[in-house]
mmCIF file of C-alpha atoms in Angstrom:
data_model
loop_
_atom_site.group_PDB
_atom_site.id
_atom_site.type_symbol
_atom_site.label_atom_id
_atom_site.label_comp_id
_atom_site.label_asym_id
_atom_site.label_seq_id
_atom_site.Cartn_x
_atom_site.Cartn_y
_atom_site.Cartn_z
ATOM 1 C CA MET A 1 23.011 8.713 -5.304
ATOM 2 C CA ARG A 2 19.322 9.079 -4.494
ATOM 3 C CA TYR A 3 17.903 6.495 -2.116
ATOM 4 C CA ILE A 4 14.211 5.670 -1.752
ATOM 5 C CA THR A 5 12.010 2.954 -0.273
ATOM 6 C CA GLY A 6 9.414 1.594 -2.668
ATOM 7 C CA ILE A 7 9.207 1.904 -6.445
ATOM 8 C CA GLU A 8 6.083 4.027 -6.033
ATOM 9 C CA SER A 9 8.329 6.739 -4.550
ATOM 10 C CA TYR A 10 10.447 6.947 -7.699
ATOM 11 C CA SER A 11 10.283 10.430 -9.241
ATOM 12 C CA GLY A 12 12.932 10.355 -11.955
ATOM 13 C CA ARG A 13 12.088 11.843 -15.344
ATOM 14 C CA LYS A 14 14.935 10.494 -17.463
ATOM 15 C CA LYS A 15 15.211 7.128 -19.155
ATOM 16 C CA THR A 16 16.857 4.493 -16.984
ATOM 17 C CA ALA A 17 19.146 1.488 -17.050
ATOM 18 C CA VAL A 18 17.670 -0.844 -14.431
ATOM 19 C CA THR A 19 18.853 -3.971 -12.686
ATOM 20 C CA LEU A 20 16.673 -5.873 -10.243
ATOM 21 C CA GLY A 21 17.276 -8.587 -7.645
ATOM 22 C CA LYS A 22 17.808 -9.316 -3.966
ATOM 23 C CA PHE A 23 21.385 -7.993 -4.051
ATOM 24 C CA ASP A 24 22.177 -9.704 -0.764
ATOM 25 C CA GLY A 25 25.870 -9.045 -0.243
ATOM 26 C CA LEU A 26 26.620 -7.309 -3.550
ATOM 27 C CA HIS A 27 28.982 -10.142 -4.472
ATOM 28 C CA LEU A 28 31.035 -10.335 -7.675
ATOM 29 C CA GLY A 29 28.043 -11.640 -9.648
ATOM 30 C CA HIS A 30 25.914 -8.703 -8.560
ATOM 31 C CA GLN A 31 28.732 -6.339 -9.399
ATOM 32 C CA LYS A 32 28.648 -7.508 -13.031
ATOM 33 C CA LEU A 33 25.016 -6.407 -13.269
ATOM 34 C CA ILE A 34 25.769 -3.049 -11.689
ATOM 35 C CA ASP A 35 28.780 -2.470 -13.930
ATOM 36 C CA LYS A 36 26.523 -3.028 -16.935
ATOM 37 C CA ILE A 37 23.892 -0.463 -15.952
ATOM 38 C CA ARG A 38 26.653 2.000 -15.153
ATOM 39 C CA SER A 39 27.945 1.571 -18.705
ATOM 40 C CA TYR A 40 24.563 2.821 -19.989
ATOM 41 C CA ALA A 41 24.406 5.843 -17.671
ATOM 42 C CA SER A 42 24.594 9.235 -19.401
ATOM 43 C CA ASP A 43 23.069 12.688 -19.285
ATOM 44 C CA GLU A 44 19.890 11.190 -20.725
ATOM 45 C CA CYS A 45 19.873 7.870 -18.847
ATOM 46 C CA GLU A 46 20.197 7.177 -15.126
ATOM 47 C CA SER A 47 21.345 3.944 -13.482
ATOM 48 C CA VAL A 48 18.857 2.314 -11.094
ATOM 49 C CA VAL A 49 19.335 -0.615 -8.706
ATOM 50 C CA CYS A 50 16.093 -2.083 -7.396
ATOM 51 C CA ALA A 51 16.795 -4.347 -4.413
ATOM 52 C CA PHE A 52 13.987 -6.585 -3.169
ATOM 53 C CA ASP A 53 13.873 -6.893 0.623
ATOM 54 C CA MET A 54 12.844 -10.452 1.536
ATOM 55 C CA HIS A 55 13.000 -9.847 5.331
ATOM 56 C CA ARG A 56 15.332 -12.794 5.881
ATOM 57 C CA GLU A 57 18.720 -13.243 7.481
ATOM 58 C CA SER A 58 21.071 -11.596 5.067
ATOM 59 C CA LEU A 59 24.692 -10.960 4.213
ATOM 60 C CA MET A 60 24.092 -7.247 3.954
ATOM 61 C CA THR A 61 21.774 -4.841 5.717
ATOM 62 C CA GLY A 62 19.931 -2.197 3.750
ATOM 63 C CA ARG A 63 22.192 0.446 5.186
ATOM 64 C CA GLU A 64 25.352 -1.469 4.187
ATOM 65 C CA ARG A 65 24.030 -1.857 0.641
ATOM 66 C CA ARG A 66 23.380 1.871 0.518
ATOM 67 C CA GLU A 67 26.923 2.649 1.686
ATOM 68 C CA HIS A 68 28.455 0.239 -0.849
ATOM 69 C CA LEU A 69 26.554 1.794 -3.747
ATOM 70 C CA GLU A 70 27.046 5.434 -2.780
ATOM 71 C CA ASN A 71 28.613 7.290 -5.716
ATOM 72 C CA GLU A 72 28.276 4.131 -7.851
ATOM 73 C CA VAL A 73 24.736 4.471 -9.237
ATOM 74 C CA ASP A 74 22.146 7.231 -9.616
ATOM 75 C CA TRP A 75 19.273 5.557 -7.755
ATOM 76 C CA LEU A 76 18.943 2.795 -5.163
ATOM 77 C CA ILE A 77 15.412 1.562 -4.497
ATOM 78 C CA ASP A 78 14.820 -0.682 -1.502
ATOM 79 C CA GLN A 79 11.641 -2.508 -2.465
ATOM 80 C CA PRO A 80 9.756 -4.452 0.232
ATOM 81 C CA PHE A 81 8.497 -7.741 -1.171
ATOM 82 C CA THR A 82 4.856 -6.980 -0.504
ATOM 83 C CA LYS A 83 1.732 -9.072 -1.152
ATOM 84 C CA GLU A 84 0.805 -6.686 -3.961
ATOM 85 C CA LEU A 85 4.180 -7.191 -5.626
ATOM 86 C CA ARG A 86 4.059 -10.994 -5.194
ATOM 87 C CA GLU A 87 0.609 -11.173 -6.814
ATOM 88 C CA MET A 88 1.265 -8.752 -9.680
ATOM 89 C CA GLU A 89 1.082 -10.423 -13.067
ATOM 90 C CA ALA A 90 4.412 -10.478 -14.881
ATOM 91 C CA GLU A 91 3.293 -8.413 -17.906
ATOM 92 C CA LYS A 92 1.698 -5.832 -15.613
ATOM 93 C CA PHE A 93 5.045 -5.526 -13.819
ATOM 94 C CA ILE A 94 6.735 -4.858 -17.154
ATOM 95 C CA GLU A 95 4.085 -2.356 -18.291
ATOM 96 C CA ASP A 96 3.394 -0.507 -15.041
ATOM 97 C CA VAL A 97 6.697 -0.730 -13.176
ATOM 98 C CA LEU A 98 9.543 -1.118 -15.660
ATOM 99 C CA TYR A 99 8.028 0.865 -18.534
ATOM 100 C CA GLY A 100 5.516 3.119 -16.789
ATOM 101 C CA THR A 101 7.250 4.109 -13.553
ATOM 102 C CA LEU A 102 10.962 3.492 -14.106
ATOM 103 C CA ARG A 103 10.964 4.478 -17.812
ATOM 104 C CA ALA A 104 13.408 1.646 -18.512
ATOM 105 C CA ALA A 105 15.483 1.940 -21.664
ATOM 106 C CA HIS A 106 17.856 -0.861 -20.629
ATOM 107 C CA ILE A 107 17.076 -3.800 -18.351
ATOM 108 C CA VAL A 108 19.937 -5.887 -16.965
ATOM 109 C CA VAL A 109 19.240 -9.187 -15.175
ATOM 110 C CA GLY A 110 20.889 -12.478 -14.331
ATOM 111 C CA THR A 111 20.025 -15.708 -16.105
ATOM 112 C CA ASP A 112 17.832 -16.920 -13.220
ATOM 113 C CA PHE A 113 15.863 -13.707 -12.657
ATOM 114 C CA ASN A 114 12.141 -14.268 -12.021
ATOM 115 C CA PHE A 115 9.309 -11.843 -11.360
ATOM 116 C CA GLY A 116 5.542 -11.615 -11.270
ATOM 117 C CA TYR A 117 2.851 -13.879 -9.849
ATOM 118 C CA GLY A 118 4.037 -17.453 -9.529
ATOM 119 C CA LYS A 119 7.451 -16.336 -10.855
ATOM 120 C CA ARG A 120 5.984 -16.526 -14.358
ATOM 121 C CA GLY A 121 8.182 -13.730 -15.616
ATOM 122 C CA ASN A 122 11.809 -14.362 -16.516
ATOM 123 C CA ALA A 123 14.598 -13.097 -18.734
ATOM 124 C CA GLN A 124 13.029 -14.667 -21.815
ATOM 125 C CA MET A 125 9.763 -12.854 -21.174
ATOM 126 C CA LEU A 126 11.602 -9.550 -20.831
ATOM 127 C CA LEU A 127 13.179 -10.201 -24.239
ATOM 128 C CA GLU A 128 9.801 -11.036 -25.806
ATOM 129 C CA TYR A 129 8.305 -7.710 -24.695
ATOM 130 C CA ALA A 130 11.396 -5.593 -25.437
ATOM 131 C CA GLU A 131 10.175 -4.281 -28.809
ATOM 132 C CA LYS A 132 6.664 -3.517 -27.530
ATOM 133 C CA TYR A 133 7.935 -1.382 -24.656
ATOM 134 C CA GLY A 134 11.072 -0.029 -26.305
ATOM 135 C CA TYR A 135 13.827 -1.293 -24.041
ATOM 136 C CA THR A 136 16.910 -3.465 -24.483
ATOM 137 C CA VAL A 137 17.688 -6.505 -22.331
ATOM 138 C CA ASP A 138 21.075 -7.780 -21.189
ATOM 139 C CA VAL A 139 21.027 -11.241 -19.628
ATOM 140 C CA ILE A 140 24.280 -11.573 -17.710
ATOM 141 C CA GLU A 141 25.885 -14.960 -17.200
ATOM 142 C CA LYS A 142 26.750 -16.034 -13.678
ATOM 143 C CA GLU A 143 30.168 -15.195 -12.261
ATOM 144 C CA ARG A 144 32.119 -18.262 -11.139
ATOM 145 C CA TYR A 145 34.919 -18.924 -8.677
ATOM 146 C CA LEU A 146 36.997 -22.044 -9.307
ATOM 147 C CA GLY A 147 34.174 -23.380 -11.465
ATOM 148 C CA THR A 148 31.371 -22.803 -8.947
ATOM 149 C CA VAL A 149 28.653 -20.184 -9.492
ATOM 150 C CA ILE A 150 28.965 -17.311 -7.039
ATOM 151 C CA SER A 151 25.732 -16.907 -5.111
ATOM 152 C CA SER A 152 24.531 -15.662 -1.748
ATOM 153 C CA THR A 153 23.966 -19.292 -0.730
ATOM 154 C CA TYR A 154 27.581 -20.168 -1.570
ATOM 155 C CA ILE A 155 28.804 -17.253 0.554
ATOM 156 C CA LYS A 156 26.500 -18.144 3.455
ATOM 157 C CA ASP A 157 27.812 -21.723 3.359
ATOM 158 C CA ALA A 158 31.400 -20.428 3.460
ATOM 159 C CA LEU A 159 30.604 -18.223 6.454
ATOM 160 C CA ALA A 160 28.879 -21.117 8.226
ATOM 161 C CA GLN A 161 32.199 -22.973 7.986
ATOM 162 C CA GLY A 162 34.160 -19.964 9.211
ATOM 163 C CA ASP A 163 35.824 -19.651 5.808
ATOM 164 C CA VAL A 164 35.893 -15.860 5.733
ATOM 165 C CA LYS A 165 38.751 -15.872 3.229
ATOM 166 C CA LEU A 166 36.588 -17.713 0.690
ATOM 167 C CA ALA A 167 33.721 -15.324 1.455
ATOM 168 C CA GLU A 168 36.044 -12.405 0.711
ATOM 169 C CA HIS A 169 37.006 -13.936 -2.658
ATOM 170 C CA LEU A 170 33.330 -14.320 -3.583
ATOM 171 C CA LEU A 171 32.281 -10.874 -2.391
ATOM 172 C CA GLY A 172 35.296 -8.980 -3.658
ATOM 173 C CA TYR A 173 35.738 -7.334 -0.244
ATOM 174 C CA PRO A 174 36.097 -8.548 3.393
ATOM 175 C CA TYR A 175 32.896 -9.672 5.101
ATOM 176 C CA GLY A 176 32.036 -7.495 8.056
ATOM 177 C CA LEU A 177 29.406 -5.852 10.188
ATOM 178 C CA THR A 178 28.601 -2.484 11.689
ATOM 179 C CA GLY A 179 27.150 -2.109 15.155
ATOM 180 C CA ILE A 180 27.025 -0.162 18.383
ATOM 181 C CA VAL A 181 29.520 -0.928 21.157
ATOM 182 C CA ARG A 182 27.408 -2.121 24.094
ATOM 183 C CA HIS A 183 28.195 -2.427 27.773
ATOM 184 C CA GLY A 184 28.906 -5.957 28.968
ATOM 185 C CA LYS A 185 29.995 -7.474 32.256
ATOM 186 C CA GLN A 186 33.469 -5.939 31.786
ATOM 187 C CA LEU A 187 35.043 -9.319 32.618
ATOM 188 C CA GLY A 188 37.809 -8.731 30.078
ATOM 189 C CA ARG A 189 38.796 -5.509 31.814
ATOM 190 C CA THR A 190 39.120 -7.289 35.186
ATOM 191 C CA LEU A 191 41.231 -10.019 33.521
ATOM 192 C CA GLY A 192 43.592 -7.492 31.943
ATOM 193 C CA PHE A 193 42.330 -7.373 28.343
ATOM 194 C CA PRO A 194 39.470 -4.870 27.905
ATOM 195 C CA THR A 195 37.165 -5.778 25.028
ATOM 196 C CA MET A 196 34.318 -4.224 23.051
ATOM 197 C CA ASN A 197 30.945 -5.883 22.550
ATOM 198 C CA ILE A 198 29.652 -5.044 19.061
ATOM 199 C CA GLU A 199 25.992 -5.877 18.564
ATOM 200 C CA PRO A 200 25.033 -6.640 14.944
ATOM 201 C CA GLU A 201 21.663 -5.766 13.445
ATOM 202 C CA GLU A 202 18.983 -8.412 13.987
ATOM 203 C CA ASN A 203 18.985 -10.040 10.536
ATOM 204 C CA LYS A 204 22.721 -9.688 9.880
ATOM 205 C CA ILE A 205 24.454 -13.052 9.473
ATOM 206 C CA LEU A 206 27.418 -13.759 11.723
ATOM 207 C CA PRO A 207 30.028 -16.225 10.505
ATOM 208 C CA ARG A 208 30.575 -19.501 12.348
ATOM 209 C CA PHE A 209 30.777 -18.801 16.053
ATOM 210 C CA GLY A 210 34.430 -18.625 16.959
ATOM 211 C CA VAL A 211 37.586 -16.538 17.170
ATOM 212 C CA TYR A 212 38.808 -14.439 14.248
ATOM 213 C CA ALA A 213 41.534 -12.015 13.347
ATOM 214 C CA CYS A 214 39.612 -8.822 12.619
ATOM 215 C CA ARG A 215 40.009 -5.259 11.500
ATOM 216 C CA VAL A 216 37.965 -2.685 13.413
ATOM 217 C CA LYS A 217 37.225 0.894 12.362
ATOM 218 C CA ILE A 218 36.692 3.321 15.230
ATOM 219 C CA ASP A 219 36.227 7.045 14.618
ATOM 220 C CA GLY A 220 37.383 6.594 11.032
ATOM 221 C CA LYS A 221 40.636 4.764 11.887
ATOM 222 C CA TRP A 222 41.333 1.066 11.296
ATOM 223 C CA TYR A 223 42.886 -1.091 14.038
ATOM 224 C CA ASP A 224 44.041 -4.708 14.167
ATOM 225 C CA ALA A 225 41.958 -6.848 16.515
ATOM 226 C CA VAL A 226 41.066 -10.360 17.558
ATOM 227 C CA GLY A 227 37.453 -11.170 18.271
ATOM 228 C CA ASN A 228 34.953 -13.830 19.244
ATOM 229 C CA ALA A 229 31.726 -14.024 17.262
ATOM 230 C CA GLY A 230 29.020 -15.808 19.184
ATOM 231 C CA ILE A 231 27.202 -15.859 22.500
ATOM 232 C CA LYS A 232 30.071 -16.074 25.058
ATOM 233 C CA PRO A 233 28.863 -19.362 26.615
ATOM 234 C CA THR A 234 31.488 -19.438 29.391
ATOM 235 C CA VAL A 235 30.286 -16.250 31.064
ATOM 236 C CA THR A 236 26.622 -15.802 30.111
ATOM 237 C CA ASP A 237 23.419 -17.691 29.361
ATOM 238 C CA GLU A 238 21.788 -14.781 27.528
ATOM 239 C CA HIS A 239 22.368 -16.266 24.040
ATOM 240 C CA ARG A 240 22.728 -12.719 22.682
ATOM 241 C CA ARG A 241 24.758 -12.618 19.456
ATOM 242 C CA LEU A 242 27.797 -10.378 19.743
ATOM 243 C CA LEU A 243 31.224 -9.822 18.287
ATOM 244 C CA GLU A 244 33.538 -9.282 21.264
ATOM 245 C CA VAL A 245 36.854 -7.811 20.149
ATOM 246 C CA PHE A 246 40.161 -6.925 21.729
ATOM 247 C CA VAL A 247 41.570 -4.021 19.710
ATOM 248 C CA TYR A 248 45.358 -3.722 19.612
ATOM 249 C CA GLY A 249 46.603 -0.245 20.444
ATOM 250 C CA TYR A 250 43.222 1.329 21.193
ATOM 251 C CA GLU A 251 42.953 3.055 24.551
ATOM 252 C CA GLY A 252 39.859 5.235 24.146
ATOM 253 C CA ASP A 253 36.282 4.798 25.344
ATOM 254 C CA ALA A 254 34.183 3.326 22.547
ATOM 255 C CA TYR A 255 30.956 2.675 24.482
ATOM 256 C CA GLY A 256 27.958 3.864 22.504
ATOM 257 C CA LYS A 257 29.985 4.413 19.355
ATOM 258 C CA GLU A 258 29.166 2.857 16.030
ATOM 259 C CA VAL A 259 32.082 0.791 14.749
ATOM 260 C CA THR A 260 32.733 -1.476 11.775
ATOM 261 C CA ALA A 261 34.500 -4.832 11.974
ATOM 262 C CA GLN A 262 35.853 -6.990 9.149
ATOM 263 C CA PHE A 263 36.637 -10.715 9.480
ATOM 264 C CA CYS A 264 40.116 -11.604 8.198
ATOM 265 C CA ASP A 265 40.930 -15.136 9.350
ATOM 266 C CA PHE A 266 39.365 -17.935 11.429
ATOM 267 C CA GLU A 267 41.338 -19.325 14.358
ATOM 268 C CA ARG A 268 39.085 -21.668 16.345
ATOM 269 C CA PRO A 269 35.409 -22.383 17.120
ATOM 270 C CA GLU A 270 33.677 -20.805 20.102
ATOM 271 C CA THR A 271 34.124 -22.972 23.196
ATOM 272 C CA LYS A 272 32.503 -23.139 26.602
ATOM 273 C CA PHE A 273 35.377 -23.415 29.067
ATOM 274 C CA GLY A 274 35.226 -24.979 32.501
ATOM 275 C CA SER A 275 36.390 -21.909 34.384
ATOM 276 C CA VAL A 276 37.199 -18.232 33.993
ATOM 277 C CA GLU A 277 40.908 -19.084 34.399
ATOM 278 C CA GLU A 278 40.743 -21.517 31.488
ATOM 279 C CA LEU A 279 38.962 -18.825 29.468
ATOM 280 C CA LYS A 280 41.708 -16.329 30.319
ATOM 281 C CA ASP A 281 44.450 -18.737 29.224
ATOM 282 C CA ASN A 282 42.750 -19.303 25.875
ATOM 283 C CA VAL A 283 42.083 -15.607 25.308
ATOM 284 C CA MET A 284 45.787 -14.929 25.851
ATOM 285 C CA GLN A 285 46.552 -17.549 23.193
ATOM 286 C CA ASP A 286 44.016 -15.876 20.893
ATOM 287 C CA MET A 287 45.713 -12.515 21.377
ATOM 288 C CA HIS A 288 49.097 -14.026 20.494
ATOM 289 C CA TYR A 289 47.515 -15.626 17.414
ATOM 290 C CA GLY A 290 46.231 -12.210 16.322
ATOM 291 C CA GLU A 291 49.649 -10.637 16.805
ATOM 292 C CA ARG A 292 51.283 -13.351 14.675
ATOM 293 C CA TYR A 293 48.598 -13.101 11.995
ATOM 294 C CA PHE A 294 48.897 -9.350 11.541
ATOM 295 C CA ALA A 295 52.692 -9.402 11.726
ATOM 296 C CA ALA A 296 52.751 -11.949 8.909
ATOM 297 C CA ARG A 297 50.192 -9.946 6.946
ATOM 298 C CA ARG A 298 52.231 -6.748 7.221
ATOM 299 C CA GLU A 299 55.376 -8.592 6.156
ATOM 300 C CA LYS A 300 53.567 -10.076 3.168
ATOM 301 C CA ASN A 301 52.284 -6.634 2.160
ATOM 302 C CA GLY A 302 55.709 -5.059 2.642
ATOM 303 C CA GLU A 303 54.507 -2.753 5.400
#
């Protein structure tokens, strides 16, 4: 896969099958669009995902989107949502960008796709200009889960409730984050349960602050873990967002390493305890919860 920032950097010479959108999370609805452009890919036609970066809190960082799409499509374009793009007339976007730059032979969009100044362009407009510019248009119906349209907003609402299992159903994969293990106050080590502080990227959404059963990948290996997503109110006033995890069976030094964590199950909301001893008692309960959760999961999976 070739990755670029900005449509103006595109240098492909073949015809393309293009899908466009925010692609925040690459949920099951997004995956339908991507599957469609992949079906058009051939020696003469390359698949292109154009992802608009809205600079908001998001379910997926640009890097995560790139990793998810690696080996899936031919091109990924991260397109900043600039003033020039916002003010471009819809037909000019079709003529200059889709036809002129991307050489689109197939355009795949969702039913609510809008583009151009004042959002005047939509799927119907793409269809009206299809013959003039020589492309086909597929307008893909929304994917639903239990009757509700899958959307980034739906997933964000699920995460805000701590419902990471619902988020996983909507995404098609576990919700997670990647970050660097940072030094903390090492309170867990003094209390007998050393933990890792994983700092997410600035705009990456954390689920509801609280304790979760997690999976953590360190140096390419997955470990069971239990972690607290939040700001650790009992021991600090910094209000710095972190995922603090205790990783079962890991005895190495992870400081400075980049690790990935996935959220499996919500146990309880983050709580400010009255003392460090009360915190310790509750963390011990959390660790036992994690042990029970993963034991049950292994039994269910026949491991």
